[in-house]
Amino acid sequence: MTESTTSDPMADKVLAAASVQVMGADGHVGGLGVLIAPALVLTCAHVVLEAVRRPARQDERPDGPVGVRLVLPEGEPVDAVVRDWVPVRANGTGDVAVLSLSRPLPEARPVVMVTPRDVWDHKAIVFGLPRDDTGGGWHTARLRARTGTGRLQMSPLDGQSDPVQSGFSGSAVWDEDLGAVVGIVVSISPAHRGQAFCIPTRTVLDEVPDLAELLAPSSPFPGLRPYAEEDSAHFCSRSSTARAPP
């Protein structure tokens, strides 16, 4: 792994325990994914298709198993099959896949994903695997807003971190302001624009509503992520409910 100059200790720890490679039976790596439950991985449909060496625009879900393993550090692979499948549509939407693992990955831990109302100008951190022998690289970005395809735009924060490129697809997007994952990397714009895009948690839920209780649970407790303004509707102060003494 390359030395990180842009990440923070919490992002390093969380992403190391949840970032996985998605591979075909021959070991060909299609991209990355993120663990969202002990035996569930969220990734892009085109990542799965690349892993099994099929066209990225194929509508049918692959029937056979794929391999999934931790990236940081590299772990032993386990078999997985496609549980939920949303192929890339002609209008650029879709491209979501959920993999069901045959067993939990040792030493892995799922991320907390959130659906904030606004992430404009939040700092984001992403780990990816460029097609070289560096063992990976880190990218920092400023989050913007959702586009017409439901993607969340990410603008490069500086020129020192690795640019989002082939090998970053499916990787978790860590929102440093919220201390949680807000989406997965899906695409990049032409080089002259220098922008990257992720599928935010809200768009994932629009595509796969069955994940609602997992990614946006009804419980008001935010788990390991910091208490944020968007949680205020679920909480009230003691003074607002306390009864005055007689």
PDB file of C-alpha atoms in Angstrom:
ATOM      1  CA  MET A   1       0.000   0.000   0.000  1.00  0.00           C
ATOM      2  CA  THR A   2       1.242   3.504  -0.711  1.00  0.00           C
ATOM      3  CA  GLU A   3       1.833   5.870   2.155  1.00  0.00           C
ATOM      4  CA  SER A   4      -1.271   7.937   2.837  1.00  0.00           C
ATOM      5  CA  THR A   5      -0.766  11.684   3.131  1.00  0.00           C
ATOM      6  CA  THR A   6      -4.412  12.650   2.737  1.00  0.00           C
ATOM      7  CA  SER A   7      -6.403  10.166   4.795  1.00  0.00           C
ATOM      8  CA  ASP A   8      -7.216  10.294   8.501  1.00  0.00           C
ATOM      9  CA  PRO A   9      -6.875   7.546  11.135  1.00  0.00           C
ATOM     10  CA  MET A  10     -10.606   6.855  11.362  1.00  0.00           C
ATOM     11  CA  ALA A  11     -11.013   6.568   7.587  1.00  0.00           C
ATOM     12  CA  ASP A  12      -7.969   4.311   7.373  1.00  0.00           C
ATOM     13  CA  LYS A  13      -9.326   1.975  10.036  1.00  0.00           C
ATOM     14  CA  VAL A  14     -12.909   1.829   8.793  1.00  0.00           C
ATOM     15  CA  LEU A  15     -12.089   1.421   5.110  1.00  0.00           C
ATOM     16  CA  ALA A  16      -9.382  -1.163   5.803  1.00  0.00           C
ATOM     17  CA  ALA A  17     -11.937  -3.341   7.601  1.00  0.00           C
ATOM     18  CA  ALA A  18     -14.637  -3.006   4.931  1.00  0.00           C
ATOM     19  CA  SER A  19     -13.004  -2.527   1.498  1.00  0.00           C
ATOM     20  CA  VAL A  20     -12.992  -5.652  -0.655  1.00  0.00           C
ATOM     21  CA  GLN A  21     -11.859  -6.779  -4.087  1.00  0.00           C
ATOM     22  CA  VAL A  22     -14.353  -8.461  -6.401  1.00  0.00           C
ATOM     23  CA  MET A  23     -12.728 -11.173  -8.533  1.00  0.00           C
ATOM     24  CA  GLY A  24     -13.674 -13.736 -11.137  1.00  0.00           C
ATOM     25  CA  ALA A  25     -12.968 -17.452 -10.840  1.00  0.00           C
ATOM     26  CA  ASP A  26      -9.624 -16.917 -12.599  1.00  0.00           C
ATOM     27  CA  GLY A  27      -8.556 -14.229 -10.130  1.00  0.00           C
ATOM     28  CA  HIS A  28      -9.224 -11.314 -12.476  1.00  0.00           C
ATOM     29  CA  VAL A  29     -10.111  -8.254 -10.361  1.00  0.00           C
ATOM     30  CA  GLY A  30     -13.157  -6.311 -11.535  1.00  0.00           C
ATOM     31  CA  GLY A  31     -12.973  -3.557  -8.958  1.00  0.00           C
ATOM     32  CA  LEU A  32     -13.876  -2.907  -5.353  1.00  0.00           C
ATOM     33  CA  GLY A  33     -16.868  -3.157  -3.067  1.00  0.00           C
ATOM     34  CA  VAL A  34     -17.729  -2.269   0.507  1.00  0.00           C
ATOM     35  CA  LEU A  35     -19.017  -4.523   3.264  1.00  0.00           C
ATOM     36  CA  ILE A  36     -22.434  -3.296   4.467  1.00  0.00           C
ATOM     37  CA  ALA A  37     -23.308  -6.350   6.621  1.00  0.00           C
ATOM     38  CA  PRO A  38     -21.269  -9.349   7.818  1.00  0.00           C
ATOM     39  CA  ALA A  39     -22.152 -11.266   4.637  1.00  0.00           C
ATOM     40  CA  LEU A  40     -23.255  -8.530   2.197  1.00  0.00           C
ATOM     41  CA  VAL A  41     -21.133  -6.406  -0.129  1.00  0.00           C
ATOM     42  CA  LEU A  42     -22.316  -3.348  -2.036  1.00  0.00           C
ATOM     43  CA  THR A  43     -20.622  -2.678  -5.376  1.00  0.00           C
ATOM     44  CA  CYS A  44     -21.318  -1.602  -8.959  1.00  0.00           C
ATOM     45  CA  ALA A  45     -22.884  -3.966 -11.494  1.00  0.00           C
ATOM     46  CA  HIS A  46     -20.104  -3.155 -13.955  1.00  0.00           C
ATOM     47  CA  VAL A  47     -17.513  -4.238 -11.369  1.00  0.00           C
ATOM     48  CA  VAL A  48     -19.076  -7.696 -11.189  1.00  0.00           C
ATOM     49  CA  LEU A  49     -19.265  -7.935 -14.975  1.00  0.00           C
ATOM     50  CA  GLU A  50     -15.627  -6.885 -15.321  1.00  0.00           C
ATOM     51  CA  ALA A  51     -14.629  -9.542 -12.785  1.00  0.00           C
ATOM     52  CA  VAL A  52     -16.212 -12.280 -14.913  1.00  0.00           C
ATOM     53  CA  ARG A  53     -14.961 -10.631 -18.140  1.00  0.00           C
ATOM     54  CA  ARG A  54     -18.355  -9.690 -19.551  1.00  0.00           C
ATOM     55  CA  PRO A  55     -19.513  -6.435 -21.205  1.00  0.00           C
ATOM     56  CA  ALA A  56     -20.337  -3.640 -18.762  1.00  0.00           C
ATOM     57  CA  ARG A  57     -23.759  -3.044 -20.360  1.00  0.00           C
ATOM     58  CA  GLN A  58     -25.043  -6.596 -19.955  1.00  0.00           C
ATOM     59  CA  ASP A  59     -28.536  -6.696 -18.445  1.00  0.00           C
ATOM     60  CA  GLU A  60     -28.511 -10.267 -17.132  1.00  0.00           C
ATOM     61  CA  ARG A  61     -26.958 -10.908 -13.752  1.00  0.00           C
ATOM     62  CA  PRO A  62     -24.011 -13.360 -13.697  1.00  0.00           C
ATOM     63  CA  ASP A  63     -25.114 -16.748 -12.411  1.00  0.00           C
ATOM     64  CA  GLY A  64     -21.811 -18.121 -11.186  1.00  0.00           C
ATOM     65  CA  PRO A  65     -19.941 -17.224  -8.005  1.00  0.00           C
ATOM     66  CA  VAL A  66     -17.348 -14.487  -7.717  1.00  0.00           C
ATOM     67  CA  GLY A  67     -14.569 -14.126  -5.175  1.00  0.00           C
ATOM     68  CA  VAL A  68     -14.468 -11.428  -2.505  1.00  0.00           C
ATOM     69  CA  ARG A  69     -11.547 -10.626  -0.217  1.00  0.00           C
ATOM     70  CA  LEU A  70     -10.327  -7.815   1.995  1.00  0.00           C
ATOM     71  CA  VAL A  71      -7.865  -5.428   0.374  1.00  0.00           C
ATOM     72  CA  LEU A  72      -6.148  -3.808   3.393  1.00  0.00           C
ATOM     73  CA  PRO A  73      -4.570  -6.144   4.302  1.00  0.00           C
ATOM     74  CA  GLU A  74      -5.174  -8.643   1.527  1.00  0.00           C
ATOM     75  CA  GLY A  75      -7.162 -11.575   2.879  1.00  0.00           C
ATOM     76  CA  GLU A  76      -8.274 -14.995   1.711  1.00  0.00           C
ATOM     77  CA  PRO A  77     -11.178 -14.912  -0.765  1.00  0.00           C
ATOM     78  CA  VAL A  78     -14.641 -16.272  -0.061  1.00  0.00           C
ATOM     79  CA  ASP A  79     -17.303 -17.132  -2.612  1.00  0.00           C
ATOM     80  CA  ALA A  80     -20.210 -14.784  -3.228  1.00  0.00           C
ATOM     81  CA  VAL A  81     -23.245 -14.682  -5.501  1.00  0.00           C
ATOM     82  CA  VAL A  82     -25.289 -11.763  -6.789  1.00  0.00           C
ATOM     83  CA  ARG A  83     -28.293 -11.116  -4.544  1.00  0.00           C
ATOM     84  CA  ASP A  84     -29.541  -7.797  -5.986  1.00  0.00           C
ATOM     85  CA  TRP A  85     -28.884  -6.648  -9.541  1.00  0.00           C
ATOM     86  CA  VAL A  86     -29.519  -3.271 -11.198  1.00  0.00           C
ATOM     87  CA  PRO A  87     -27.687  -3.126 -14.557  1.00  0.00           C
ATOM     88  CA  VAL A  88     -26.433   0.019 -16.239  1.00  0.00           C
ATOM     89  CA  ARG A  89     -29.366   1.593 -18.082  1.00  0.00           C
ATOM     90  CA  ALA A  90     -29.188   3.429 -21.383  1.00  0.00           C
ATOM     91  CA  ASN A  91     -29.679   6.774 -19.593  1.00  0.00           C
ATOM     92  CA  GLY A  92     -26.701   6.177 -17.305  1.00  0.00           C
ATOM     93  CA  THR A  93     -28.632   5.240 -14.172  1.00  0.00           C
ATOM     94  CA  GLY A  94     -28.539   1.918 -12.340  1.00  0.00           C
ATOM     95  CA  ASP A  95     -25.208   0.077 -11.960  1.00  0.00           C
ATOM     96  CA  VAL A  96     -25.795  -1.369  -8.489  1.00  0.00           C
ATOM     97  CA  ALA A  97     -25.101  -4.893  -7.245  1.00  0.00           C
ATOM     98  CA  VAL A  98     -25.298  -6.529  -3.828  1.00  0.00           C
ATOM     99  CA  LEU A  99     -23.276  -9.692  -3.260  1.00  0.00           C
ATOM    100  CA  SER A 100     -24.169 -12.360  -0.712  1.00  0.00           C
ATOM    101  CA  LEU A 101     -21.094 -14.011   0.802  1.00  0.00           C
ATOM    102  CA  SER A 102     -20.952 -17.717   1.597  1.00  0.00           C
ATOM    103  CA  ARG A 103     -19.491 -16.800   4.990  1.00  0.00           C
ATOM    104  CA  PRO A 104     -18.284 -13.646   6.756  1.00  0.00           C
ATOM    105  CA  LEU A 105     -14.800 -12.404   5.978  1.00  0.00           C
ATOM    106  CA  PRO A 106     -12.369 -12.843   8.880  1.00  0.00           C
ATOM    107  CA  GLU A 107     -11.316  -9.565  10.524  1.00  0.00           C
ATOM    108  CA  ALA A 108     -13.801  -7.591   8.416  1.00  0.00           C
ATOM    109  CA  ARG A 109     -16.302  -5.081   9.764  1.00  0.00           C
ATOM    110  CA  PRO A 110     -19.203  -3.434   7.892  1.00  0.00           C
ATOM    111  CA  VAL A 111     -19.328   0.310   7.399  1.00  0.00           C
ATOM    112  CA  VAL A 112     -22.013   2.698   8.566  1.00  0.00           C
ATOM    113  CA  MET A 113     -23.710   4.310   5.546  1.00  0.00           C
ATOM    114  CA  VAL A 114     -25.825   7.428   5.911  1.00  0.00           C
ATOM    115  CA  THR A 115     -28.312   9.417   3.829  1.00  0.00           C
ATOM    116  CA  PRO A 116     -27.699  13.082   4.702  1.00  0.00           C
ATOM    117  CA  ARG A 117     -29.836  15.770   3.122  1.00  0.00           C
ATOM    118  CA  ASP A 118     -26.839  17.840   2.094  1.00  0.00           C
ATOM    119  CA  VAL A 119     -23.119  17.105   1.699  1.00  0.00           C
ATOM    120  CA  TRP A 120     -22.127  20.179  -0.306  1.00  0.00           C
ATOM    121  CA  ASP A 121     -18.428  21.013   0.194  1.00  0.00           C
ATOM    122  CA  HIS A 122     -17.866  18.084   2.569  1.00  0.00           C
ATOM    123  CA  LYS A 123     -14.410  16.535   2.340  1.00  0.00           C
ATOM    124  CA  ALA A 124     -14.388  12.956   1.048  1.00  0.00           C
ATOM    125  CA  ILE A 125     -11.722  10.250   1.160  1.00  0.00           C
ATOM    126  CA  VAL A 126     -11.581   7.252  -1.183  1.00  0.00           C
ATOM    127  CA  PHE A 127      -9.206   4.287  -1.430  1.00  0.00           C
ATOM    128  CA  GLY A 128      -8.726   2.663  -4.818  1.00  0.00           C
ATOM    129  CA  LEU A 129      -6.567   0.233  -6.734  1.00  0.00           C
ATOM    130  CA  PRO A 130      -5.027   1.877  -9.799  1.00  0.00           C
ATOM    131  CA  ARG A 131      -3.903  -0.534 -12.499  1.00  0.00           C
ATOM    132  CA  ASP A 132      -0.272  -0.507 -11.380  1.00  0.00           C
ATOM    133  CA  ASP A 133       1.951  -2.183  -8.802  1.00  0.00           C
ATOM    134  CA  THR A 134       1.658   0.414  -6.028  1.00  0.00           C
ATOM    135  CA  GLY A 135      -0.826  -1.608  -3.980  1.00  0.00           C
ATOM    136  CA  GLY A 136      -3.404   1.168  -3.923  1.00  0.00           C
ATOM    137  CA  GLY A 137      -3.810   4.899  -3.539  1.00  0.00           C
ATOM    138  CA  TRP A 138      -5.901   7.520  -1.759  1.00  0.00           C
ATOM    139  CA  HIS A 139      -8.019  10.253  -3.305  1.00  0.00           C
ATOM    140  CA  THR A 140      -9.484  13.312  -1.604  1.00  0.00           C
ATOM    141  CA  ALA A 141     -12.389  15.303  -2.971  1.00  0.00           C
ATOM    142  CA  ARG A 142     -15.011  17.939  -2.242  1.00  0.00           C
ATOM    143  CA  LEU A 143     -18.528  16.578  -2.479  1.00  0.00           C
ATOM    144  CA  ARG A 144     -21.050  18.565  -4.493  1.00  0.00           C
ATOM    145  CA  ALA A 145     -24.670  17.608  -5.251  1.00  0.00           C
ATOM    146  CA  ARG A 146     -26.567  14.907  -7.105  1.00  0.00           C
ATOM    147  CA  THR A 147     -26.809  15.038 -10.880  1.00  0.00           C
ATOM    148  CA  GLY A 148     -29.722  14.134 -13.145  1.00  0.00           C
ATOM    149  CA  THR A 149     -28.724  10.458 -13.052  1.00  0.00           C
ATOM    150  CA  GLY A 150     -28.726  10.405  -9.250  1.00  0.00           C
ATOM    151  CA  ARG A 151     -24.932  10.426  -9.082  1.00  0.00           C
ATOM    152  CA  LEU A 152     -23.113  12.554  -6.536  1.00  0.00           C
ATOM    153  CA  GLN A 153     -20.395  14.735  -8.056  1.00  0.00           C
ATOM    154  CA  MET A 154     -16.916  14.743  -6.483  1.00  0.00           C
ATOM    155  CA  SER A 155     -14.398  17.478  -7.323  1.00  0.00           C
ATOM    156  CA  PRO A 156     -10.677  16.811  -6.675  1.00  0.00           C
ATOM    157  CA  LEU A 157      -9.512  18.490  -3.479  1.00  0.00           C
ATOM    158  CA  ASP A 158      -5.861  18.884  -4.497  1.00  0.00           C
ATOM    159  CA  GLY A 159      -3.283  17.691  -6.998  1.00  0.00           C
ATOM    160  CA  GLN A 160      -1.330  15.557  -4.535  1.00  0.00           C
ATOM    161  CA  SER A 161      -3.652  12.583  -4.110  1.00  0.00           C
ATOM    162  CA  ASP A 162      -4.271   9.861  -6.676  1.00  0.00           C
ATOM    163  CA  PRO A 163      -6.990  10.790  -9.192  1.00  0.00           C
ATOM    164  CA  VAL A 164     -10.066   8.582  -9.378  1.00  0.00           C
ATOM    165  CA  GLN A 165      -9.383   6.191 -12.236  1.00  0.00           C
ATOM    166  CA  SER A 166      -9.918   2.632 -13.378  1.00  0.00           C
ATOM    167  CA  GLY A 167      -9.607   0.483 -10.273  1.00  0.00           C
ATOM    168  CA  PHE A 168     -11.598   2.805  -8.000  1.00  0.00           C
ATOM    169  CA  SER A 169     -15.054   1.602  -9.083  1.00  0.00           C
ATOM    170  CA  GLY A 170     -17.147   0.269  -6.211  1.00  0.00           C
ATOM    171  CA  SER A 171     -14.967   1.794  -3.496  1.00  0.00           C
ATOM    172  CA  ALA A 172     -16.543   3.447  -0.467  1.00  0.00           C
ATOM    173  CA  VAL A 173     -16.723   7.243  -0.287  1.00  0.00           C
ATOM    174  CA  TRP A 174     -15.914   8.343   3.246  1.00  0.00           C
ATOM    175  CA  ASP A 175     -17.418  11.685   4.290  1.00  0.00           C
ATOM    176  CA  GLU A 176     -14.943  13.183   6.752  1.00  0.00           C
ATOM    177  CA  ASP A 177     -17.464  15.719   8.034  1.00  0.00           C
ATOM    178  CA  LEU A 178     -19.989  13.013   8.962  1.00  0.00           C
ATOM    179  CA  GLY A 179     -17.571  10.208   9.833  1.00  0.00           C
ATOM    180  CA  ALA A 180     -19.461   7.710   7.686  1.00  0.00           C
ATOM    181  CA  VAL A 181     -19.760   6.350   4.151  1.00  0.00           C
ATOM    182  CA  VAL A 182     -22.097   8.246   1.826  1.00  0.00           C
ATOM    183  CA  GLY A 183     -21.795   6.230  -1.408  1.00  0.00           C
ATOM    184  CA  ILE A 184     -19.613   4.170  -3.754  1.00  0.00           C
ATOM    185  CA  VAL A 185     -17.497   5.357  -6.678  1.00  0.00           C
ATOM    186  CA  VAL A 186     -19.073   4.624 -10.062  1.00  0.00           C
ATOM    187  CA  SER A 187     -17.533   6.723 -12.857  1.00  0.00           C
ATOM    188  CA  ILE A 188     -15.322   9.584 -13.987  1.00  0.00           C
ATOM    189  CA  SER A 189     -15.919  12.392 -16.458  1.00  0.00           C
ATOM    190  CA  PRO A 190     -13.677  13.116 -19.462  1.00  0.00           C
ATOM    191  CA  ALA A 191     -10.158  14.080 -18.415  1.00  0.00           C
ATOM    192  CA  HIS A 192     -10.618  17.767 -19.247  1.00  0.00           C
ATOM    193  CA  ARG A 193     -13.369  18.030 -16.625  1.00  0.00           C
ATOM    194  CA  GLY A 194     -11.510  16.113 -13.936  1.00  0.00           C
ATOM    195  CA  GLN A 195     -14.658  15.125 -12.036  1.00  0.00           C
ATOM    196  CA  ALA A 196     -15.620  11.811 -10.464  1.00  0.00           C
ATOM    197  CA  PHE A 197     -19.052  10.526  -9.465  1.00  0.00           C
ATOM    198  CA  CYS A 198     -20.396   8.180  -6.835  1.00  0.00           C
ATOM    199  CA  ILE A 199     -23.725   6.468  -6.272  1.00  0.00           C
ATOM    200  CA  PRO A 200     -24.945   8.030  -3.006  1.00  0.00           C
ATOM    201  CA  THR A 201     -26.697   5.993  -0.360  1.00  0.00           C
ATOM    202  CA  ARG A 202     -30.061   7.559  -1.219  1.00  0.00           C
ATOM    203  CA  THR A 203     -29.784   6.457  -4.853  1.00  0.00           C
ATOM    204  CA  VAL A 204     -28.774   2.959  -3.734  1.00  0.00           C
ATOM    205  CA  LEU A 205     -31.948   2.812  -1.639  1.00  0.00           C
ATOM    206  CA  ASP A 206     -34.029   4.034  -4.568  1.00  0.00           C
ATOM    207  CA  GLU A 207     -32.630   1.166  -6.650  1.00  0.00           C
ATOM    208  CA  VAL A 208     -32.711  -1.523  -3.928  1.00  0.00           C
ATOM    209  CA  PRO A 209     -35.439  -0.606  -1.399  1.00  0.00           C
ATOM    210  CA  ASP A 210     -34.865  -3.855   0.524  1.00  0.00           C
ATOM    211  CA  LEU A 211     -31.678  -2.311   1.913  1.00  0.00           C
ATOM    212  CA  ALA A 212     -33.611   0.411   3.742  1.00  0.00           C
ATOM    213  CA  GLU A 213     -33.525  -1.207   7.172  1.00  0.00           C
ATOM    214  CA  LEU A 214     -29.810  -1.824   6.767  1.00  0.00           C
ATOM    215  CA  LEU A 215     -28.617   1.476   5.290  1.00  0.00           C
ATOM    216  CA  ALA A 216     -31.317   3.765   6.718  1.00  0.00           C
ATOM    217  CA  PRO A 217     -32.700   1.970   9.772  1.00  0.00           C
ATOM    218  CA  SER A 218     -35.731   3.277  11.608  1.00  0.00           C
ATOM    219  CA  SER A 219     -33.787   3.190  14.879  1.00  0.00           C
ATOM    220  CA  PRO A 220     -32.829   6.746  15.862  1.00  0.00           C
ATOM    221  CA  PHE A 221     -29.402   5.732  17.128  1.00  0.00           C
ATOM    222  CA  PRO A 222     -26.672   6.621  14.612  1.00  0.00           C
ATOM    223  CA  GLY A 223     -24.261   3.869  15.638  1.00  0.00           C
ATOM    224  CA  LEU A 224     -20.601   4.829  15.359  1.00  0.00           C
ATOM    225  CA  ARG A 225     -21.112   7.994  13.318  1.00  0.00           C
ATOM    226  CA  PRO A 226     -21.205  11.420  14.993  1.00  0.00           C
ATOM    227  CA  TYR A 227     -24.516  12.972  15.955  1.00  0.00           C
ATOM    228  CA  ALA A 228     -25.394  15.363  13.132  1.00  0.00           C
ATOM    229  CA  GLU A 229     -28.013  18.019  12.398  1.00  0.00           C
ATOM    230  CA  GLU A 230     -30.061  15.634  10.268  1.00  0.00           C
ATOM    231  CA  ASP A 231     -30.578  13.429  13.379  1.00  0.00           C
ATOM    232  CA  SER A 232     -32.208  16.229  15.388  1.00  0.00           C
ATOM    233  CA  ALA A 233     -35.748  15.185  14.449  1.00  0.00           C
ATOM    234  CA  HIS A 234     -35.235  11.908  16.342  1.00  0.00           C
ATOM    235  CA  PHE A 235     -34.080  13.494  19.616  1.00  0.00           C
ATOM    236  CA  CYS A 236     -35.315  16.088  22.058  1.00  0.00           C
ATOM    237  CA  SER A 237     -33.804  17.647  25.148  1.00  0.00           C
ATOM    238  CA  ARG A 238     -34.781  16.524  28.625  1.00  0.00           C
ATOM    239  CA  SER A 239     -36.163  19.999  29.325  1.00  0.00           C
ATOM    240  CA  SER A 240     -38.751  19.604  26.581  1.00  0.00           C
ATOM    241  CA  THR A 241     -40.294  16.537  28.201  1.00  0.00           C
ATOM    242  CA  ALA A 242     -39.605  17.035  31.914  1.00  0.00           C
ATOM    243  CA  ARG A 243     -42.596  17.884  34.045  1.00  0.00           C
ATOM    244  CA  ALA A 244     -42.440  20.822  36.393  1.00  0.00           C
ATOM    245  CA  PRO A 245     -42.463  19.909  40.081  1.00  0.00           C
ATOM    246  CA  PRO A 246     -45.764  20.352  41.876  1.00  0.00           C
TER     247      PRO A 246
END
